[in-house]
mmCIF file of C-alpha atoms in Angstrom:
data_model
loop_
_atom_site.group_PDB
_atom_site.id
_atom_site.type_symbol
_atom_site.label_atom_id
_atom_site.label_comp_id
_atom_site.label_asym_id
_atom_site.label_seq_id
_atom_site.Cartn_x
_atom_site.Cartn_y
_atom_site.Cartn_z
ATOM 1 C CA MET A 1 7.870 9.931 26.139
ATOM 2 C CA ILE A 2 5.521 10.268 23.170
ATOM 3 C CA LYS A 3 6.520 13.913 22.622
ATOM 4 C CA MET A 4 10.195 12.941 22.631
ATOM 5 C CA MET A 5 9.587 10.174 20.096
ATOM 6 C CA GLN A 6 7.619 12.588 17.908
ATOM 7 C CA GLN A 7 10.532 15.011 17.944
ATOM 8 C CA LYS A 8 12.959 12.222 17.039
ATOM 9 C CA ALA A 9 10.669 11.057 14.254
ATOM 10 C CA MET A 10 10.460 14.578 12.846
ATOM 11 C CA ALA A 11 14.254 14.873 13.019
ATOM 12 C CA ALA A 12 14.688 11.597 11.136
ATOM 13 C CA ASN A 13 13.964 13.227 7.771
ATOM 14 C CA LEU A 14 16.760 12.402 5.315
ATOM 15 C CA ASN A 15 17.734 13.433 1.825
ATOM 16 C CA PHE A 16 16.421 10.484 -0.163
ATOM 17 C CA ASP A 17 17.466 11.992 -3.489
ATOM 18 C CA SER A 18 21.211 11.751 -2.972
ATOM 19 C CA ASP A 19 24.063 9.417 -3.803
ATOM 20 C CA GLU A 20 24.688 8.891 -0.082
ATOM 21 C CA HIS A 21 21.281 7.323 0.586
ATOM 22 C CA LYS A 22 21.199 3.606 -0.142
ATOM 23 C CA TYR A 23 17.919 1.945 -1.009
ATOM 24 C CA ILE A 24 17.565 -1.701 -0.019
ATOM 25 C CA LYS A 25 15.100 -4.478 -0.706
ATOM 26 C CA PRO A 26 12.723 -4.757 2.294
ATOM 27 C CA VAL A 27 12.939 -7.987 4.291
ATOM 28 C CA LYS A 28 10.770 -9.253 7.133
ATOM 29 C CA LYS A 29 12.284 -8.301 10.489
ATOM 30 C CA ILE A 30 9.301 -8.500 12.861
ATOM 31 C CA ILE A 31 9.364 -12.227 13.496
ATOM 32 C CA ASP A 32 8.613 -12.651 17.218
ATOM 33 C CA ALA A 33 7.394 -10.829 20.347
ATOM 34 C CA ALA A 34 10.819 -9.312 21.017
ATOM 35 C CA SER A 35 11.243 -7.804 17.545
ATOM 36 C CA HIS A 36 7.629 -6.652 17.620
ATOM 37 C CA GLY A 37 8.220 -4.836 20.905
ATOM 38 C CA GLN A 38 11.402 -3.287 19.550
ATOM 39 C CA PHE A 39 9.509 -1.940 16.546
ATOM 40 C CA GLN A 40 6.713 -0.528 18.715
ATOM 41 C CA HIS A 41 9.264 1.603 20.586
ATOM 42 C CA SER A 42 11.145 2.739 17.492
ATOM 43 C CA MET A 43 11.194 6.105 15.726
ATOM 44 C CA GLN A 44 9.979 4.355 12.579
ATOM 45 C CA CYS A 45 6.835 3.138 14.324
ATOM 46 C CA MET A 46 6.118 6.599 15.726
ATOM 47 C CA ASP A 47 6.711 8.230 12.352
ATOM 48 C CA PHE A 48 4.360 5.793 10.589
ATOM 49 C CA THR A 49 1.741 6.171 13.331
ATOM 50 C CA MET A 50 1.906 9.934 12.850
ATOM 51 C CA PHE A 51 1.292 9.369 9.126
ATOM 52 C CA LEU A 52 -1.822 7.320 9.897
ATOM 53 C CA VAL A 53 -3.087 10.018 12.263
ATOM 54 C CA GLU A 54 -2.447 12.857 9.820
ATOM 55 C CA THR A 55 -3.989 11.073 6.833
ATOM 56 C CA GLN A 56 -7.021 10.266 8.969
ATOM 57 C CA LYS A 57 -7.312 13.939 9.916
ATOM 58 C CA ALA A 58 -7.058 14.882 6.246
ATOM 59 C CA VAL A 59 -10.249 12.981 5.371
ATOM 60 C CA LYS A 60 -12.238 13.988 8.447
ATOM 61 C CA THR A 61 -15.821 14.801 7.323
ATOM 62 C CA LYS A 62 -14.609 14.704 3.681
ATOM 63 C CA LYS A 63 -16.722 12.906 1.081
ATOM 64 C CA MET A 64 -14.880 10.857 -1.500
ATOM 65 C CA THR A 65 -17.082 12.274 -4.257
ATOM 66 C CA GLN A 66 -15.978 15.795 -3.328
ATOM 67 C CA THR A 67 -12.247 15.035 -3.281
ATOM 68 C CA GLU A 68 -10.378 16.022 -6.430
ATOM 69 C CA LEU A 69 -7.610 13.899 -7.895
ATOM 70 C CA PRO A 70 -4.455 15.956 -8.630
ATOM 71 C CA ALA A 71 -2.644 15.384 -11.919
ATOM 72 C CA ARG A 72 0.427 14.052 -10.074
ATOM 73 C CA LEU A 73 -1.709 11.236 -8.608
ATOM 74 C CA GLN A 74 -3.569 10.377 -11.815
ATOM 75 C CA PRO A 75 -0.966 7.845 -13.072
ATOM 76 C CA LEU A 76 -1.182 5.843 -9.838
ATOM 77 C CA PHE A 77 -4.987 5.828 -10.037
ATOM 78 C CA ASP A 78 -4.843 4.793 -13.714
ATOM 79 C CA TRP A 79 -2.373 2.030 -12.876
ATOM 80 C CA LEU A 80 -4.776 0.520 -10.351
ATOM 81 C CA GLU A 81 -7.500 0.565 -12.979
ATOM 82 C CA LYS A 82 -5.150 -1.009 -15.523
ATOM 83 C CA ILE A 83 -4.138 -3.949 -13.387
ATOM 84 C CA GLN A 84 -7.805 -4.599 -12.568
ATOM 85 C CA ALA A 85 -8.514 -4.724 -16.300
ATOM 86 C CA TRP A 86 -5.760 -7.343 -16.554
ATOM 87 C CA LEU A 87 -8.008 -9.702 -14.603
ATOM 88 C CA GLU A 88 -9.892 -10.317 -17.838
ATOM 89 C CA ASP A 89 -6.647 -11.567 -19.386
ATOM 90 C CA VAL A 90 -6.025 -13.984 -16.501
ATOM 91 C CA PRO A 91 -9.307 -15.789 -15.735
ATOM 92 C CA PRO A 92 -9.564 -18.268 -12.838
ATOM 93 C CA ILE A 93 -8.559 -21.808 -13.720
ATOM 94 C CA GLU A 94 -10.442 -25.024 -13.078
ATOM 95 C CA GLN A 95 -9.068 -26.652 -9.922
ATOM 96 C CA PRO A 96 -10.291 -29.069 -7.195
ATOM 97 C CA MET A 97 -10.143 -26.582 -4.302
ATOM 98 C CA ARG A 98 -12.558 -23.664 -4.105
ATOM 99 C CA PHE A 99 -10.330 -21.099 -2.395
ATOM 100 C CA GLY A 100 -6.983 -19.765 -3.579
ATOM 101 C CA ASN A 101 -7.247 -19.957 -7.352
ATOM 102 C CA LYS A 102 -3.735 -20.414 -8.738
ATOM 103 C CA ALA A 103 -4.386 -18.019 -11.628
ATOM 104 C CA PHE A 104 -3.778 -15.296 -9.034
ATOM 105 C CA ARG A 105 -0.035 -15.981 -9.280
ATOM 106 C CA LYS A 106 -0.080 -15.450 -13.043
ATOM 107 C CA TRP A 107 -1.814 -12.088 -12.510
ATOM 108 C CA VAL A 108 0.805 -11.041 -9.937
ATOM 109 C CA ASP A 109 3.588 -12.178 -12.287
ATOM 110 C CA LYS A 110 2.140 -9.920 -14.985
ATOM 111 C CA ILE A 111 2.217 -6.967 -12.575
ATOM 112 C CA ALA A 112 5.753 -7.768 -11.381
ATOM 113 C CA ALA A 113 7.072 -7.954 -14.964
ATOM 114 C CA ALA A 114 5.984 -4.366 -15.631
ATOM 115 C CA ILE A 115 6.302 -2.835 -12.154
ATOM 116 C CA ASP A 116 9.613 -1.011 -12.693
ATOM 117 C CA ALA A 117 8.440 0.737 -15.850
ATOM 118 C CA ASP A 118 5.005 1.472 -14.394
ATOM 119 C CA LEU A 119 6.401 2.931 -11.175
ATOM 120 C CA LEU A 120 8.803 5.065 -13.183
ATOM 121 C CA VAL A 121 5.816 6.686 -14.924
ATOM 122 C CA ILE A 122 4.095 7.172 -11.553
ATOM 123 C CA CYS A 123 7.178 8.711 -9.939
ATOM 124 C CA GLU A 124 7.937 10.886 -12.962
ATOM 125 C CA ALA A 125 4.468 12.438 -12.790
ATOM 126 C CA ALA A 126 4.789 12.949 -9.041
ATOM 127 C CA LYS A 127 8.234 14.583 -8.992
ATOM 128 C CA PRO A 128 10.082 14.770 -12.332
ATOM 129 C CA GLU A 129 13.124 16.468 -10.790
ATOM 130 C CA PHE A 130 13.799 13.494 -8.474
ATOM 131 C CA ALA A 131 17.093 12.119 -9.796
ATOM 132 C CA HIS A 132 17.206 8.703 -8.076
ATOM 133 C CA LYS A 133 13.872 7.255 -9.188
ATOM 134 C CA ALA A 134 15.262 3.887 -10.278
ATOM 135 C CA GLU A 135 16.992 3.387 -6.926
ATOM 136 C CA ALA A 136 13.848 4.328 -5.004
ATOM 137 C CA ILE A 137 11.683 2.009 -7.110
ATOM 138 C CA TYR A 138 13.927 -0.919 -6.164
ATOM 139 C CA GLU A 139 12.673 -0.538 -2.576
ATOM 140 C CA LEU A 140 9.189 0.892 -3.134
ATOM 141 C CA LYS A 141 7.948 -1.852 -5.444
ATOM 142 C CA GLU A 142 8.253 -4.571 -2.806
ATOM 143 C CA TYR A 143 5.607 -2.943 -0.601
ATOM 144 C CA LEU A 144 3.310 -2.507 -3.567
ATOM 145 C CA LEU A 145 3.677 -6.097 -4.773
ATOM 146 C CA GLU A 146 3.033 -7.395 -1.238
ATOM 147 C CA SER A 147 -0.199 -5.415 -0.991
ATOM 148 C CA PHE A 148 -2.216 -7.755 -3.227
ATOM 149 C CA GLY A 149 -1.913 -10.874 -1.090
ATOM 150 C CA SER A 150 0.423 -13.772 -0.483
ATOM 151 C CA TYR A 151 1.901 -15.258 -3.659
ATOM 152 C CA GLU A 152 2.613 -18.545 -1.887
ATOM 153 C CA ARG A 153 -0.570 -19.009 0.169
ATOM 154 C CA ILE A 154 -2.931 -17.144 -2.197
ATOM 155 C CA ASP A 155 -4.588 -15.355 0.701
ATOM 156 C CA TYR A 156 -5.168 -11.758 1.719
ATOM 157 C CA GLY A 157 -5.516 -9.947 5.025
ATOM 158 C CA THR A 158 -4.935 -6.769 6.975
ATOM 159 C CA GLY A 159 -1.156 -7.122 6.707
ATOM 160 C CA HIS A 160 -1.371 -6.879 2.922
ATOM 161 C CA GLU A 161 -3.672 -3.869 3.226
ATOM 162 C CA LEU A 162 -1.072 -2.325 5.535
ATOM 163 C CA ASN A 163 1.593 -2.839 2.874
ATOM 164 C CA PHE A 164 -0.323 -0.590 0.491
ATOM 165 C CA ILE A 165 -0.550 2.168 3.108
ATOM 166 C CA ILE A 166 3.167 1.722 3.804
ATOM 167 C CA PHE A 167 3.780 2.170 0.084
ATOM 168 C CA LEU A 168 1.863 5.476 0.189
ATOM 169 C CA TYR A 169 3.756 6.449 3.346
ATOM 170 C CA CYS A 170 7.086 5.747 1.642
ATOM 171 C CA MET A 171 6.048 7.741 -1.429
ATOM 172 C CA CYS A 172 5.406 10.689 0.891
ATOM 173 C CA LYS A 173 8.515 10.082 2.993
ATOM 174 C CA VAL A 174 10.790 9.968 -0.025
ATOM 175 C CA GLY A 175 9.210 13.157 -1.351
ATOM 176 C CA PHE A 176 7.118 12.101 -4.339
ATOM 177 C CA TYR A 177 3.933 13.163 -2.541
ATOM 178 C CA GLY A 178 3.320 15.597 0.308
ATOM 179 C CA VAL A 179 0.895 16.681 3.004
ATOM 180 C CA ASP A 180 -1.375 18.339 0.443
ATOM 181 C CA ASP A 181 -1.870 14.913 -1.145
ATOM 182 C CA TYR A 182 -3.112 13.168 2.001
ATOM 183 C CA GLU A 183 -6.805 13.648 1.270
ATOM 184 C CA PRO A 184 -6.736 12.332 -2.335
ATOM 185 C CA LEU A 185 -4.297 9.573 -1.369
ATOM 186 C CA ILE A 186 -6.972 8.163 0.936
ATOM 187 C CA ASN A 187 -10.236 9.239 -0.681
ATOM 188 C CA LYS A 188 -9.151 8.431 -4.233
ATOM 189 C CA ILE A 189 -6.088 6.162 -4.346
ATOM 190 C CA PHE A 190 -6.733 3.989 -1.270
ATOM 191 C CA GLN A 191 -10.418 3.778 -2.165
ATOM 192 C CA ARG A 192 -9.522 2.587 -5.676
ATOM 193 C CA TYR A 193 -7.188 0.002 -4.157
ATOM 194 C CA LEU A 194 -10.014 -1.261 -1.922
ATOM 195 C CA LEU A 195 -12.312 -1.689 -4.917
ATOM 196 C CA LEU A 196 -9.590 -3.685 -6.660
ATOM 197 C CA MET A 197 -9.105 -5.920 -3.636
ATOM 198 C CA ARG A 198 -12.821 -6.598 -3.294
ATOM 199 C CA ARG A 199 -12.801 -7.746 -6.890
ATOM 200 C CA LEU A 200 -9.747 -9.948 -6.311
ATOM 201 C CA GLN A 201 -11.295 -11.582 -3.259
ATOM 202 C CA THR A 202 -14.276 -12.847 -5.241
ATOM 203 C CA TYR A 203 -12.473 -13.411 -8.551
ATOM 204 C CA TYR A 204 -9.633 -15.602 -7.289
ATOM 205 C CA TYR A 205 -11.304 -16.570 -3.984
ATOM 206 C CA LEU A 206 -8.435 -15.347 -1.827
ATOM 207 C CA GLU A 207 -8.609 -16.922 1.609
ATOM 208 C CA PRO A 208 -8.616 -14.601 4.631
ATOM 209 C CA ALA A 209 -5.111 -14.390 6.104
ATOM 210 C CA GLY A 210 -5.108 -14.774 9.883
ATOM 211 C CA SER A 211 -8.851 -14.389 10.349
ATOM 212 C CA HIS A 212 -10.009 -13.721 13.918
ATOM 213 C CA GLY A 213 -13.622 -14.614 13.215
ATOM 214 C CA VAL A 214 -16.189 -12.689 15.246
ATOM 215 C CA TRP A 215 -13.349 -10.924 17.118
ATOM 216 C CA GLY A 216 -12.348 -8.991 14.019
ATOM 217 C CA LEU A 217 -14.167 -6.184 12.211
ATOM 218 C CA ASP A 218 -13.504 -7.833 8.861
ATOM 219 C CA ASP A 219 -11.535 -10.803 7.544
ATOM 220 C CA TYR A 220 -9.765 -8.715 4.926
ATOM 221 C CA GLN A 221 -9.663 -5.002 5.825
ATOM 222 C CA HIS A 222 -8.955 -2.880 8.894
ATOM 223 C CA LEU A 223 -7.717 0.548 7.832
ATOM 224 C CA ALA A 224 -10.847 1.011 5.725
ATOM 225 C CA PHE A 225 -12.719 1.355 9.018
ATOM 226 C CA LEU A 226 -10.154 3.804 10.415
ATOM 227 C CA TYR A 227 -10.564 6.180 7.488
ATOM 228 C CA GLY A 228 -14.266 5.509 7.043
ATOM 229 C CA GLY A 229 -14.906 6.472 10.659
ATOM 230 C CA ALA A 230 -13.088 9.774 10.107
ATOM 231 C CA GLN A 231 -15.177 10.558 7.029
ATOM 232 C CA LEU A 232 -18.459 10.398 8.940
#
């Protein structure tokens, strides 16, 4: 069964740089046990699981300090550093409650206002010959914006972390990045994202989203342990 699903997932590759492919704004479709089960048995789930496995293999026994950052990934790394620097422009506000500082929303708004132009620079450096960048960005940016936490609840959890990995997966799936980028995508880009999120958690006091207490490895991260275990 697994082998068959792997073959279907491999065969699902499409031409994402064509007029025929239509990019759409992602919407939440896993809303109950039935839809969750349907996703678990889908080609999309198998394909994404394969991405997690292969990126984990790519960093096996690899030290982050020994991983080089390719020029095509530099703009994405620089962007993460830039939006962290923006924190100084949007300090926490005085408010009665300790957790969930509302200045977080202003910071996210600042990112959202520039996301199309910023992603265009990132995609241009990754694959300048890709003709449908603007169309792809329309879909890609939603995963990226969701990776910083909930705008409404001002919290952060493993689902938001997953959104960032899905963004990287989509960048590879569409063709901006490839297999040769797996190691720096995790050891450089994902690591830089984690440093940003640690700063956000203490700066705006983001509440843990869906914490499982002592039953969870961490209130905020999960995939960090998956890749960290491979690096040992």
